[in-house]
Amino acid sequence: MNGKNAVLGGGGFHHVAIRAHDFDATVRFYKDALGFTEKIAWGEGDKRAVMLDTGDGNYIEIFAGGKNEPKPEGAILHFAIRTSDCDAALRRAAAAGAVITMEPANIDIPSRPGPTPVRIAFCKAPDGEVIEFFQNELT
């Protein structure tokens, strides 16, 4: 984390998450067509997910289990912002009117090649977009 955003303690996008109806084809597209590389993966069947490095330490997170139906707004679930202090970032967002949808929590993503410890929190911004505060470098 380069720490250019003093308010968030890092800042910048960590990842954008989508839910794919054809998980394998979507992962192949991002890996083969765009050159992204797998950083971690977890789950099985419709509970699968993968974090692909776009090449500069930013990621796209792909979840299985999407519906094969028109999506006027696309398939984005949320976007994640890097922070060195998940709790402070969420408090600041809430003070500015965001609605907290998940309090900060330490989780271990049960991923391959091994568990990935992170601290995350979620909120809805004023226009309803879902923001995840993501504390950890996937390096």
PDB file of C-alpha atoms in Angstrom, residues 20 80 88 104:
ATOM      1  CA  ALA A  20     -20.930 -14.494 -12.988  1.00  0.00           C
ATOM      2  CA  ALA A  80     -13.484  -2.472  -2.321  1.00  0.00           C
ATOM      3  CA  ALA A  88     -11.842   4.220  11.126  1.00  0.00           C
ATOM      4  CA  PRO A 104     -15.694  -4.577  10.790  1.00  0.00           C
TER       5      PRO A 104
END
